[in-house]
Short mmCIF file of C-alpha atoms and ligand atoms in Angstrom, two decimals:
data_model
loop_
_atom_site.label_atom_id
_atom_site.label_comp_id
_atom_site.label_asym_id
_atom_site.label_seq_id
_atom_site.Cartn_x
_atom_site.Cartn_y
_atom_site.Cartn_z
CA MET A 17 -58.28 75.37 83.06
CA LYS A 18 -61.19 72.98 83.58
CA LYS A 19 -61.48 69.78 81.59
CA MET A 20 -63.75 69.72 78.55
CA ASP A 21 -66.43 67.51 80.14
CA GLU A 22 -66.58 69.90 83.12
CA ILE A 23 -67.06 72.85 80.77
CA VAL A 24 -69.82 71.03 78.87
CA ASN A 25 -71.52 70.13 82.12
CA TYR A 26 -71.26 73.66 83.41
CA CYS A 27 -72.85 75.02 80.25
CA LYS A 28 -75.65 72.48 80.26
CA GLU A 29 -76.46 72.79 83.95
CA ASN A 30 -76.54 76.58 84.05
CA GLY A 31 -78.58 77.28 80.94
CA PHE A 32 -75.85 78.25 78.50
CA MET A 33 -76.43 75.33 76.13
CA TYR A 34 -78.77 72.39 75.75
CA PRO A 35 -78.35 69.44 73.40
CA GLY A 36 -80.43 70.19 70.28
CA SER A 37 -83.82 68.39 70.02
CA GLN A 38 -83.06 66.73 73.35
CA ILE A 39 -86.51 65.23 73.99
CA TYR A 40 -86.11 63.20 70.79
CA GLY A 41 -82.70 61.92 71.79
CA GLY A 42 -80.90 64.91 70.32
CA LEU A 43 -79.33 65.54 66.93
CA ALA A 44 -75.62 64.83 66.74
CA ASN A 45 -73.51 67.92 67.36
CA ALA A 46 -76.43 70.33 67.42
CA TRP A 47 -76.64 72.68 70.41
CA ASP A 48 -79.32 75.14 71.46
CA TYR A 49 -78.40 78.29 73.33
CA GLY A 50 -80.26 78.75 76.61
CA PRO A 51 -81.09 81.98 78.46
CA LEU A 52 -77.49 82.60 79.53
CA GLY A 53 -75.90 81.33 76.31
CA ILE A 54 -77.91 83.67 74.12
CA GLU A 55 -76.98 86.69 76.27
CA LEU A 56 -73.29 85.80 76.06
CA LYS A 57 -73.55 85.23 72.32
CA ARG A 58 -75.29 88.56 71.76
CA ASN A 59 -72.70 90.35 73.89
CA ILE A 60 -69.82 88.85 71.92
CA GLN A 61 -71.50 89.79 68.68
CA ASN A 62 -71.98 93.34 69.98
CA ILE A 63 -68.40 93.86 71.15
CA TRP A 64 -67.17 92.50 67.81
CA TRP A 65 -69.45 94.86 65.92
CA GLN A 66 -68.39 97.75 68.13
CA LYS A 67 -64.70 97.18 67.40
CA PHE A 68 -64.93 96.08 63.76
CA VAL A 69 -67.68 98.37 62.49
CA GLN A 70 -68.49 101.18 64.90
CA GLU A 71 -64.92 102.06 65.95
CA SER A 72 -63.25 101.37 62.62
CA PRO A 73 -63.03 104.34 60.28
CA TYR A 74 -62.79 101.93 57.33
CA ASN A 75 -65.58 99.44 57.85
CA VAL A 76 -69.33 99.16 57.31
CA GLY A 77 -71.81 96.34 57.96
CA LEU A 78 -73.92 94.05 55.82
CA ASP A 79 -76.50 91.31 56.30
CA ALA A 80 -76.73 89.15 53.19
CA ALA A 81 -79.17 86.30 52.62
CA ILE A 82 -78.16 82.76 53.54
CA LEU A 83 -79.63 81.39 50.32
CA MET A 84 -77.76 82.61 47.28
CA ASN A 85 -77.84 82.00 43.54
CA PRO A 86 -76.11 78.60 43.11
CA GLN A 87 -73.75 80.14 40.56
CA VAL A 88 -72.07 81.95 43.45
CA TRP A 89 -70.78 78.60 44.73
CA VAL A 90 -69.57 77.51 41.34
CA ALA A 91 -67.61 80.75 40.93
CA SER A 92 -66.22 80.60 44.47
CA GLY A 93 -64.95 77.07 43.90
CA HIS A 94 -67.23 75.43 46.48
CA VAL A 95 -69.18 73.42 43.91
CA GLY A 96 -67.15 71.07 41.74
CA GLY A 97 -63.70 69.94 42.76
CA PHE A 98 -64.23 71.16 46.28
CA SER A 99 -65.38 68.03 48.01
CA ASP A 100 -63.17 66.11 50.41
CA PRO A 101 -61.85 62.62 49.57
CA LEU A 102 -63.25 60.27 52.23
CA MET A 103 -62.52 56.66 53.04
CA ASP A 104 -64.09 54.24 55.51
CA CYS A 105 -62.10 51.70 57.49
CA LYS A 106 -63.99 48.45 56.82
CA GLU A 107 -62.88 47.00 60.19
CA CYS A 108 -63.75 49.73 62.72
CA LYS A 109 -66.10 51.78 60.49
CA ASN A 110 -64.21 54.99 61.19
CA ARG A 111 -64.11 57.55 58.41
CA PHE A 112 -60.98 59.43 57.33
CA ARG A 113 -59.79 61.91 54.79
CA ALA A 114 -57.50 60.01 52.43
CA ASP A 115 -55.28 63.05 51.81
CA HIS A 116 -54.81 63.55 55.57
CA LEU A 117 -53.87 59.88 56.04
CA ILE A 118 -51.15 60.24 53.41
CA GLU A 119 -49.94 63.59 54.75
CA ASP A 120 -49.72 62.28 58.30
CA ASN A 121 -47.80 59.15 57.33
CA SER A 122 -45.38 60.35 54.69
CA ASN A 123 -43.52 63.36 53.36
CA GLU A 124 -45.88 63.54 50.40
CA ASN A 125 -48.25 66.42 49.66
CA PRO A 126 -51.27 64.81 47.99
CA ALA A 127 -52.94 68.13 47.10
CA GLY A 128 -54.05 67.78 43.50
CA TRP A 129 -53.72 63.96 43.38
CA SER A 130 -56.54 61.98 41.81
CA ASN A 131 -58.54 59.61 44.01
CA GLU A 132 -57.05 56.65 42.16
CA LYS A 133 -53.53 57.86 42.86
CA MET A 134 -54.32 58.26 46.58
CA GLU A 135 -55.91 54.81 46.79
CA GLN A 136 -52.88 53.26 45.07
CA TYR A 137 -50.45 55.09 47.36
CA ILE A 138 -52.30 53.94 50.46
CA LYS A 139 -52.26 50.33 49.18
CA ASP A 140 -48.63 50.35 48.05
CA ASN A 141 -47.41 51.82 51.29
CA ASN A 142 -49.69 49.71 53.45
CA LEU A 143 -50.99 52.73 55.37
CA LYS A 144 -53.00 51.78 58.43
CA CYS A 145 -56.21 53.01 60.01
CA PRO A 146 -55.19 55.48 62.75
CA ASN A 147 -58.01 54.14 64.90
CA CYS A 148 -57.65 50.32 64.78
CA GLY A 149 -54.45 49.67 62.82
CA ALA A 150 -56.16 47.61 60.12
CA SER A 151 -55.36 48.13 56.45
CA ASN A 152 -58.73 47.47 54.91
CA PHE A 153 -60.27 50.61 53.42
CA SER A 154 -63.26 51.30 51.20
CA GLU A 155 -62.64 53.17 47.99
CA ILE A 156 -62.55 56.94 48.18
CA LYS A 157 -65.88 58.73 48.06
CA GLU A 158 -66.29 62.40 47.36
CA PHE A 159 -67.82 64.23 50.24
CA GLU A 160 -70.13 67.19 49.77
CA LEU A 161 -69.16 70.01 52.08
CA MET A 162 -72.31 72.03 51.49
CA PHE A 163 -75.87 71.35 52.63
CA LYS A 164 -78.07 71.08 49.60
CA THR A 165 -81.79 71.78 49.56
CA GLN A 166 -84.41 72.71 47.03
CA GLN A 167 -86.08 76.00 46.27
CA GLY A 168 -89.64 75.52 45.08
CA VAL A 169 -92.67 73.95 46.71
CA ILE A 170 -93.04 70.79 44.62
CA SER A 171 -90.45 68.18 45.41
CA ASN A 172 -88.19 67.23 42.49
CA GLU A 173 -89.36 70.23 40.51
CA GLY A 174 -87.46 72.88 42.40
CA SER A 175 -83.91 73.90 41.72
CA ASP A 176 -80.99 72.83 43.89
CA ILE A 177 -79.84 75.48 46.25
CA TYR A 178 -77.24 75.53 49.03
CA LEU A 179 -77.02 76.78 52.57
CA ARG A 180 -73.98 79.05 52.56
CA PRO A 181 -70.79 77.48 53.95
CA GLU A 182 -69.28 80.91 54.69
CA THR A 183 -70.67 84.41 54.99
CA ALA A 184 -67.84 85.84 52.87
CA GLN A 185 -69.45 85.31 49.45
CA GLY A 186 -72.46 87.44 50.40
CA ILE A 187 -69.98 90.26 50.92
CA PHE A 188 -68.09 89.74 47.65
CA VAL A 189 -71.22 89.79 45.52
CA ASN A 190 -72.27 93.07 47.18
CA PHE A 191 -68.89 94.79 46.95
CA LYS A 192 -69.89 97.10 44.12
CA ASN A 193 -73.27 97.88 45.70
CA VAL A 194 -71.61 98.98 48.91
CA VAL A 195 -68.96 101.11 47.19
CA ARG A 196 -71.58 102.78 45.03
CA THR A 197 -74.15 103.49 47.73
CA THR A 198 -71.80 104.52 50.54
CA ARG A 199 -69.56 106.55 48.19
CA ARG A 200 -66.63 105.22 50.20
CA LYS A 201 -63.09 105.06 48.94
CA LEU A 202 -60.73 102.17 49.40
CA PRO A 203 -59.51 100.81 51.74
CA LEU A 204 -62.95 99.65 52.76
CA GLY A 205 -64.04 96.78 54.95
CA ILE A 206 -67.43 95.08 54.93
CA ALA A 207 -68.38 93.16 58.07
CA GLN A 208 -71.05 90.55 58.54
CA VAL A 209 -72.29 88.21 61.26
CA GLY A 210 -74.38 85.24 60.32
CA LYS A 211 -75.02 81.55 60.12
CA ALA A 212 -72.94 79.21 58.00
CA PHE A 213 -73.44 75.50 57.38
CA ARG A 214 -70.86 72.83 56.64
CA ASN A 215 -71.23 69.09 56.42
CA GLU A 216 -68.18 68.66 58.65
CA ILE A 217 -66.64 65.18 58.58
CA THR A 218 -65.48 65.33 62.15
CA PRO A 219 -67.73 67.64 64.12
CA GLY A 220 -67.20 67.63 67.83
CA ASN A 221 -65.55 69.09 70.91
CA PHE A 222 -68.88 70.56 71.97
CA ILE A 223 -69.54 73.83 70.12
CA PHE A 224 -65.99 74.03 68.73
CA ARG A 225 -66.94 72.34 65.46
CA THR A 226 -70.60 71.98 64.54
CA ARG A 227 -72.40 71.72 61.22
CA GLU A 228 -74.42 74.86 61.84
CA PHE A 229 -72.43 77.75 63.27
CA GLU A 230 -72.05 81.50 63.18
CA GLN A 231 -69.26 83.49 61.65
CA MET A 232 -68.14 87.04 62.26
CA GLU A 233 -66.29 87.95 59.10
CA LEU A 234 -64.64 91.03 57.72
CA GLU A 235 -63.66 91.33 54.07
CA PHE A 236 -61.25 94.22 53.83
CA PHE A 237 -60.75 95.55 50.29
CA CYS A 238 -57.50 97.35 49.57
CA LYS A 239 -55.17 98.31 46.76
CA PRO A 240 -52.93 95.48 45.51
CA GLY A 241 -49.47 96.04 46.91
CA THR A 242 -50.79 97.40 50.21
CA ASP A 243 -52.28 94.02 51.14
CA MET A 244 -49.45 92.73 53.32
CA GLU A 245 -49.43 95.93 55.36
CA TRP A 246 -53.14 95.56 55.99
CA PHE A 247 -52.69 91.87 56.73
CA GLU A 248 -50.35 92.83 59.59
CA TYR A 249 -52.74 95.56 60.71
CA TRP A 250 -55.71 93.17 61.05
CA LYS A 251 -53.59 90.45 62.66
CA LYS A 252 -52.81 92.82 65.50
CA TYR A 253 -56.31 94.31 65.61
CA CYS A 254 -57.83 90.85 66.12
CA MET A 255 -55.35 89.85 68.81
CA ASP A 256 -55.89 93.16 70.66
CA TRP A 257 -59.64 92.52 70.72
CA LEU A 258 -59.20 89.07 72.25
CA LEU A 259 -56.83 90.39 74.90
CA LYS A 260 -59.00 93.41 75.70
CA TYR A 261 -61.87 91.10 76.55
CA GLY A 262 -59.80 89.01 78.86
CA LEU A 263 -58.44 85.95 77.08
CA THR A 264 -55.15 84.99 78.72
CA ALA A 265 -52.21 85.99 76.53
CA ASP A 266 -50.38 82.73 77.28
CA ASN A 267 -53.27 80.76 75.79
CA LEU A 268 -53.07 82.55 72.42
CA VAL A 269 -50.57 82.13 69.57
CA TYR A 270 -50.26 83.14 65.95
CA ARG A 271 -49.64 80.20 63.65
CA ASP A 272 -48.62 80.84 60.05
CA HIS A 273 -49.94 78.37 57.51
CA GLU A 274 -47.29 76.36 55.65
CA ALA A 275 -47.37 76.76 51.87
CA SER A 276 -48.92 73.27 51.52
CA GLU A 277 -51.78 74.19 53.86
CA LEU A 278 -52.81 77.38 52.08
CA SER A 279 -56.27 77.51 50.51
CA HIS A 280 -56.37 77.82 46.74
CA TYR A 281 -57.14 81.54 47.03
CA SER A 282 -54.68 82.53 49.71
CA ALA A 283 -51.38 84.39 49.49
CA GLY A 284 -50.86 84.00 53.21
CA THR A 285 -52.89 82.85 56.18
CA VAL A 286 -52.27 83.10 59.86
CA ASP A 287 -54.46 81.48 62.48
CA ILE A 288 -54.83 82.80 65.97
CA GLU A 289 -54.91 79.57 67.94
CA TYR A 290 -56.23 79.10 71.44
CA GLN A 291 -55.17 76.57 74.04
CA PHE A 292 -58.52 74.79 74.49
CA PRO A 293 -58.76 71.99 77.10
CA PHE A 294 -58.58 69.49 74.20
CA GLY A 295 -55.48 71.12 72.70
CA GLN A 296 -54.32 74.16 70.79
CA SER A 297 -56.70 74.81 67.91
CA GLU A 298 -57.77 77.45 65.40
CA LEU A 299 -59.83 80.26 66.77
CA TRP A 300 -59.52 82.99 64.14
CA GLY A 301 -58.33 82.62 60.57
CA ILE A 302 -56.79 85.72 58.97
CA ALA A 303 -56.21 85.24 55.25
CA ASN A 304 -54.95 87.29 52.35
CA ARG A 305 -57.51 86.17 49.75
CA THR A 306 -55.86 88.32 47.06
CA ASP A 307 -58.21 89.26 44.21
CA TYR A 308 -59.26 85.62 43.79
CA ASP A 309 -62.93 85.95 44.72
CA LEU A 310 -63.71 89.24 42.99
CA LYS A 311 -61.96 88.04 39.83
CA ALA A 312 -63.85 84.75 39.90
CA HIS A 313 -67.18 86.58 40.26
CA GLN A 314 -66.24 89.01 37.52
CA VAL A 315 -65.55 86.14 35.11
CA ALA A 316 -68.63 84.14 36.09
CA SER A 317 -71.16 86.99 36.34
CA LYS A 318 -69.63 89.16 33.61
CA GLU A 319 -70.12 92.13 35.93
CA SER A 320 -67.08 94.30 36.43
CA MET A 321 -65.62 94.08 39.92
CA GLU A 322 -63.09 96.81 39.23
CA TYR A 323 -62.68 99.70 41.56
CA HIS A 324 -62.12 103.10 40.06
CA ASP A 325 -59.93 105.29 42.25
CA PRO A 326 -61.32 108.82 41.87
CA LEU A 327 -58.09 110.44 43.08
CA THR A 328 -55.58 108.68 40.84
CA ASN A 329 -57.95 107.52 38.10
CA GLU A 330 -56.50 104.02 38.45
CA LYS A 331 -58.71 100.99 37.92
CA TYR A 332 -58.03 97.72 39.64
CA ILE A 333 -59.58 94.69 41.27
CA PRO A 334 -58.90 95.07 45.00
CA TYR A 335 -57.07 92.59 47.17
CA VAL A 336 -58.92 91.27 50.20
CA ILE A 337 -57.78 90.61 53.75
CA GLU A 338 -60.22 88.40 55.62
CA PRO A 339 -60.27 87.99 59.39
CA SER A 340 -62.86 85.25 59.97
CA LEU A 341 -63.94 84.29 63.47
CA GLY A 342 -66.37 81.62 64.67
CA LEU A 343 -68.80 83.22 67.13
CA ASN A 344 -69.51 79.90 68.84
CA ARG A 345 -65.84 79.03 68.92
CA VAL A 346 -64.77 82.27 70.56
CA LEU A 347 -67.68 81.95 73.00
CA LEU A 348 -66.26 78.59 74.06
CA ALA A 349 -62.81 80.16 74.47
CA PHE A 350 -64.23 82.94 76.67
CA ILE A 351 -65.92 80.39 78.93
CA CYS A 352 -62.86 78.10 79.12
CA ASP A 353 -60.70 81.07 80.08
CA ALA A 354 -63.06 82.65 82.60
CA LEU A 355 -64.34 79.66 84.56
CA VAL A 356 -62.14 79.30 87.65
CA HIS A 357 -62.42 77.41 90.90
CA ASP A 358 -61.99 79.07 94.28
CA GLU A 359 -61.50 76.86 97.33
CA GLU A 360 -63.95 78.87 99.44
CA ARG A 361 -66.36 80.28 96.90
CA GLY A 362 -66.63 77.40 94.45
CA ASP A 363 -66.74 77.96 90.69
CA ILE A 364 -66.72 81.57 89.48
CA LEU A 365 -67.12 82.79 85.91
CA LYS A 366 -64.66 85.71 85.93
CA ILE A 367 -65.74 86.95 82.55
CA HIS A 368 -65.30 90.53 81.29
CA PRO A 369 -68.24 92.65 82.54
CA ASP A 370 -69.26 93.54 78.97
CA LEU A 371 -69.66 89.83 78.23
CA ALA A 372 -71.42 88.77 81.43
CA PRO A 373 -74.93 87.44 80.65
CA TYR A 374 -76.38 89.34 83.59
CA LYS A 375 -74.69 92.57 84.62
CA ILE A 376 -76.39 93.02 87.97
CA CYS A 377 -78.48 90.96 90.37
CA VAL A 378 -80.90 92.77 92.67
CA MET A 379 -81.61 91.02 95.96
CA PRO A 380 -83.97 92.02 98.76
CA LEU A 381 -82.91 90.56 102.11
CA GLN A 382 -86.42 90.33 103.53
CA LYS A 383 -89.82 89.79 102.03
CA GLN A 384 -91.16 93.21 102.95
CA GLN A 385 -88.39 94.78 100.80
CA ASN A 386 -89.46 92.91 97.68
CA GLU A 387 -91.47 95.79 96.31
CA GLN A 388 -88.75 98.39 96.76
CA ALA A 389 -86.18 95.98 95.33
CA PHE A 390 -88.40 95.28 92.35
CA THR A 391 -88.65 99.01 91.61
CA ILE A 392 -84.85 99.24 91.64
CA TYR A 393 -84.67 96.19 89.38
CA GLN A 394 -87.07 97.73 86.89
CA ALA A 395 -85.13 100.99 86.73
CA LEU A 396 -81.82 99.21 86.12
CA ALA A 397 -83.39 96.77 83.65
CA LYS A 398 -84.02 99.67 81.28
CA LYS A 399 -80.26 99.75 80.72
CA TYR A 400 -78.85 96.36 81.60
CA MET A 401 -79.71 92.67 81.76
CA VAL A 402 -80.59 92.40 85.44
CA GLU A 403 -81.59 89.37 87.47
CA PHE A 404 -84.04 89.66 90.38
CA GLU A 405 -83.40 87.09 93.10
CA ALA A 406 -85.61 87.11 96.20
CA SER A 407 -85.21 83.61 97.59
CA GLY A 408 -82.52 81.62 99.39
CA ASN A 409 -79.97 82.77 101.91
CA ILE A 410 -77.67 85.57 100.83
CA GLY A 411 -74.57 83.34 100.67
CA LYS A 412 -76.27 80.97 98.26
CA ARG A 413 -77.53 83.81 96.15
CA TYR A 414 -74.01 85.27 95.86
CA LYS A 415 -72.71 81.83 94.96
CA ARG A 416 -75.20 81.42 92.15
CA GLN A 417 -74.33 84.84 90.71
CA ASP A 418 -70.59 84.08 90.95
CA LEU A 419 -71.21 80.84 89.11
CA ILE A 420 -72.90 82.56 86.18
CA GLY A 421 -70.53 85.52 86.14
CA THR A 422 -72.73 88.42 87.31
CA PRO A 423 -70.25 91.24 88.08
CA TYR A 424 -72.38 93.08 90.67
CA CYS A 425 -74.99 92.17 93.27
CA VAL A 426 -77.17 94.91 94.74
CA THR A 427 -78.63 94.06 98.13
CA ILE A 428 -81.49 95.88 99.75
CA ASP A 429 -80.73 95.18 103.42
CA PHE A 430 -81.75 96.05 106.96
CA ASP A 431 -80.22 99.53 106.85
CA THR A 432 -81.77 100.57 103.55
CA GLU A 433 -84.86 101.84 105.28
CA ASN A 434 -82.77 104.25 107.40
CA ASP A 435 -80.12 105.46 104.99
CA ASP A 436 -81.65 104.93 101.52
CA CYS A 437 -78.51 103.01 100.58
CA VAL A 438 -77.97 99.57 99.11
CA THR A 439 -74.91 97.32 99.30
CA ILE A 440 -73.07 96.62 96.07
CA ARG A 441 -70.83 93.57 96.04
CA ASP A 442 -68.11 93.08 93.43
CA ARG A 443 -67.82 89.54 91.95
CA ASP A 444 -64.04 89.53 91.59
CA THR A 445 -62.93 91.22 94.83
CA THR A 446 -66.05 90.49 96.95
CA GLU A 447 -65.61 94.05 98.23
CA GLN A 448 -68.82 95.74 99.31
CA VAL A 449 -69.71 99.41 99.10
CA ARG A 450 -72.79 101.28 100.18
CA VAL A 451 -74.38 103.52 97.58
CA LYS A 452 -77.44 105.77 97.73
CA ILE A 453 -80.33 104.39 95.69
CA ALA A 454 -80.56 107.70 93.86
CA GLU A 455 -76.89 107.32 92.87
CA LEU A 456 -77.17 103.75 91.58
CA GLU A 457 -77.44 104.50 87.89
CA ASN A 458 -74.46 106.85 88.10
CA TYR A 459 -72.46 104.22 89.93
CA PHE A 460 -72.83 101.75 87.08
CA LEU A 461 -72.19 104.29 84.32
CA ASP A 462 -68.48 103.56 83.95
CA LYS A 463 -68.72 99.86 84.77
CA PHE A 464 -69.87 98.67 81.35
CA ASN A 465 -69.05 99.81 77.85
CA LEU A 466 -72.07 98.33 76.20
P1 LIG B 527 -61.05 74.40 60.69
O1 LIG B 527 -59.63 74.23 60.18
O2 LIG B 527 -61.15 74.43 62.18
O3 LIG B 527 -62.04 73.49 60.03
P2 LIG B 527 -61.37 76.35 58.71
O4 LIG B 527 -59.95 76.73 58.45
O5 LIG B 527 -62.12 75.47 57.79
O6 LIG B 527 -61.50 75.81 60.22
P3 LIG B 527 -62.44 78.86 58.00
O7 LIG B 527 -63.06 78.41 56.76
O8 LIG B 527 -61.19 79.68 57.93
O9 LIG B 527 -62.22 77.62 58.97
O10 LIG B 527 -63.55 79.59 58.89
C1 LIG B 527 -63.26 80.73 59.66
C2 LIG B 527 -63.61 80.52 61.12
O11 LIG B 527 -64.92 80.01 61.26
C3 LIG B 527 -62.72 79.52 61.84
O12 LIG B 527 -61.54 80.12 62.30
C4 LIG B 527 -63.62 79.10 62.99
O13 LIG B 527 -63.53 80.02 64.06
C5 LIG B 527 -65.00 79.16 62.39
N1 LIG B 527 -65.45 77.83 61.98
C6 LIG B 527 -65.17 77.17 60.83
N2 LIG B 527 -65.79 75.99 60.78
C7 LIG B 527 -66.51 75.88 61.93
C8 LIG B 527 -67.38 74.88 62.47
N3 LIG B 527 -67.65 73.77 61.82
N4 LIG B 527 -67.94 75.11 63.70
C9 LIG B 527 -67.68 76.25 64.36
N5 LIG B 527 -66.88 77.22 63.90
C10 LIG B 527 -66.29 77.06 62.70
#
């Protein structure tokens, strides 16, 4: 696997990502998706939707608003008591989470400790700054995880409102709407893709952890008691999806959360972790959120969140299994896994054809074939993202398409005039076949699923 700085360079140089607001010196940890990045992102979103909504007999989709009634975040536990305890090292100016410093340097579990207790423990045990070794910390400050803004046009007169830190709550507050209007029975999953915002303390590793990101989340509502079965079901479903689209099995592991790591709402969480160039890290979190969220919303909103089973007449608040995946994070994993170096051919993005930004590149060999080639391009472009490349020698053109992962190149060559055929070259095998122009669309029919 390439090193992280090589991956970042590759993405920047080939139009996958650009540093956000670059002409103004950028904005820390903000990235814009370029022409290739947006295609890859859309493709990932589509294959996720295909597997988690279209092909699942249980699931439906939703697109909730980013801005929600602030009471949602009080009920969910995000406002009040949900900020992180932060400390600055006065010597090197690095910032740390006080609870992590204690956890990493002792056998203690500081969950639930007051800030004063943590400060005292750090002093008494002379804990040192992991960066510079000094023992000179500021007092603990509470850190707001959520981005706050105001709704209303006159400053100071509007009401505080938050950018959502997860898409999940938009699903919970619509649970009853979806059950009622779809007339579905449980088990029922509601899937959503959308932006989330978190004031991360330590953003970084390129697009792995940013303050603005996209989540692909499923909240799967089921009968209490069946939750662990469904937990296992979704664990496997998620892993199968990653493997189907080409992530190397050896780079993926399940990691169960220890009891001390579990979120306040969780009866069990497993992460699918990926071996990124900077180390093995969380890719996909799969949590059993129990009935925590629906119950909390029922209490806070005074609206019943009970499900009435029409077959058994039972009433209950469902349990929820949540597979939550970062779109940007999995995009990074797909690039890390697919970008390989070949001694002769240089770098090749051997990405799954359904994910490739461009599916096909159409290339006329000589100028006088441009028009015919362009007609072929236009016909194929009705179905696929197709690149048209008329300049440069053929070797260089192949190289460029290998570099950006285009699975097939279609060349209109010297013989086309005589036999009405074009040459199709395969990115992975470099094998070439001749196909009649009239047969081209048929040829590609079984090459892509999307
Ligand atoms: P981490 O431990 O990496 O901070 P988390 O456990 O807080 O992640 P969840 O709240 O479970 O993350 O979010 C679900 C998924 O959303 C994660 O598995 C990850 O893929 C993605 N995600 C979370 N935070 C970010 C972020 N700041 N940037 C990009 N993706 C993120």
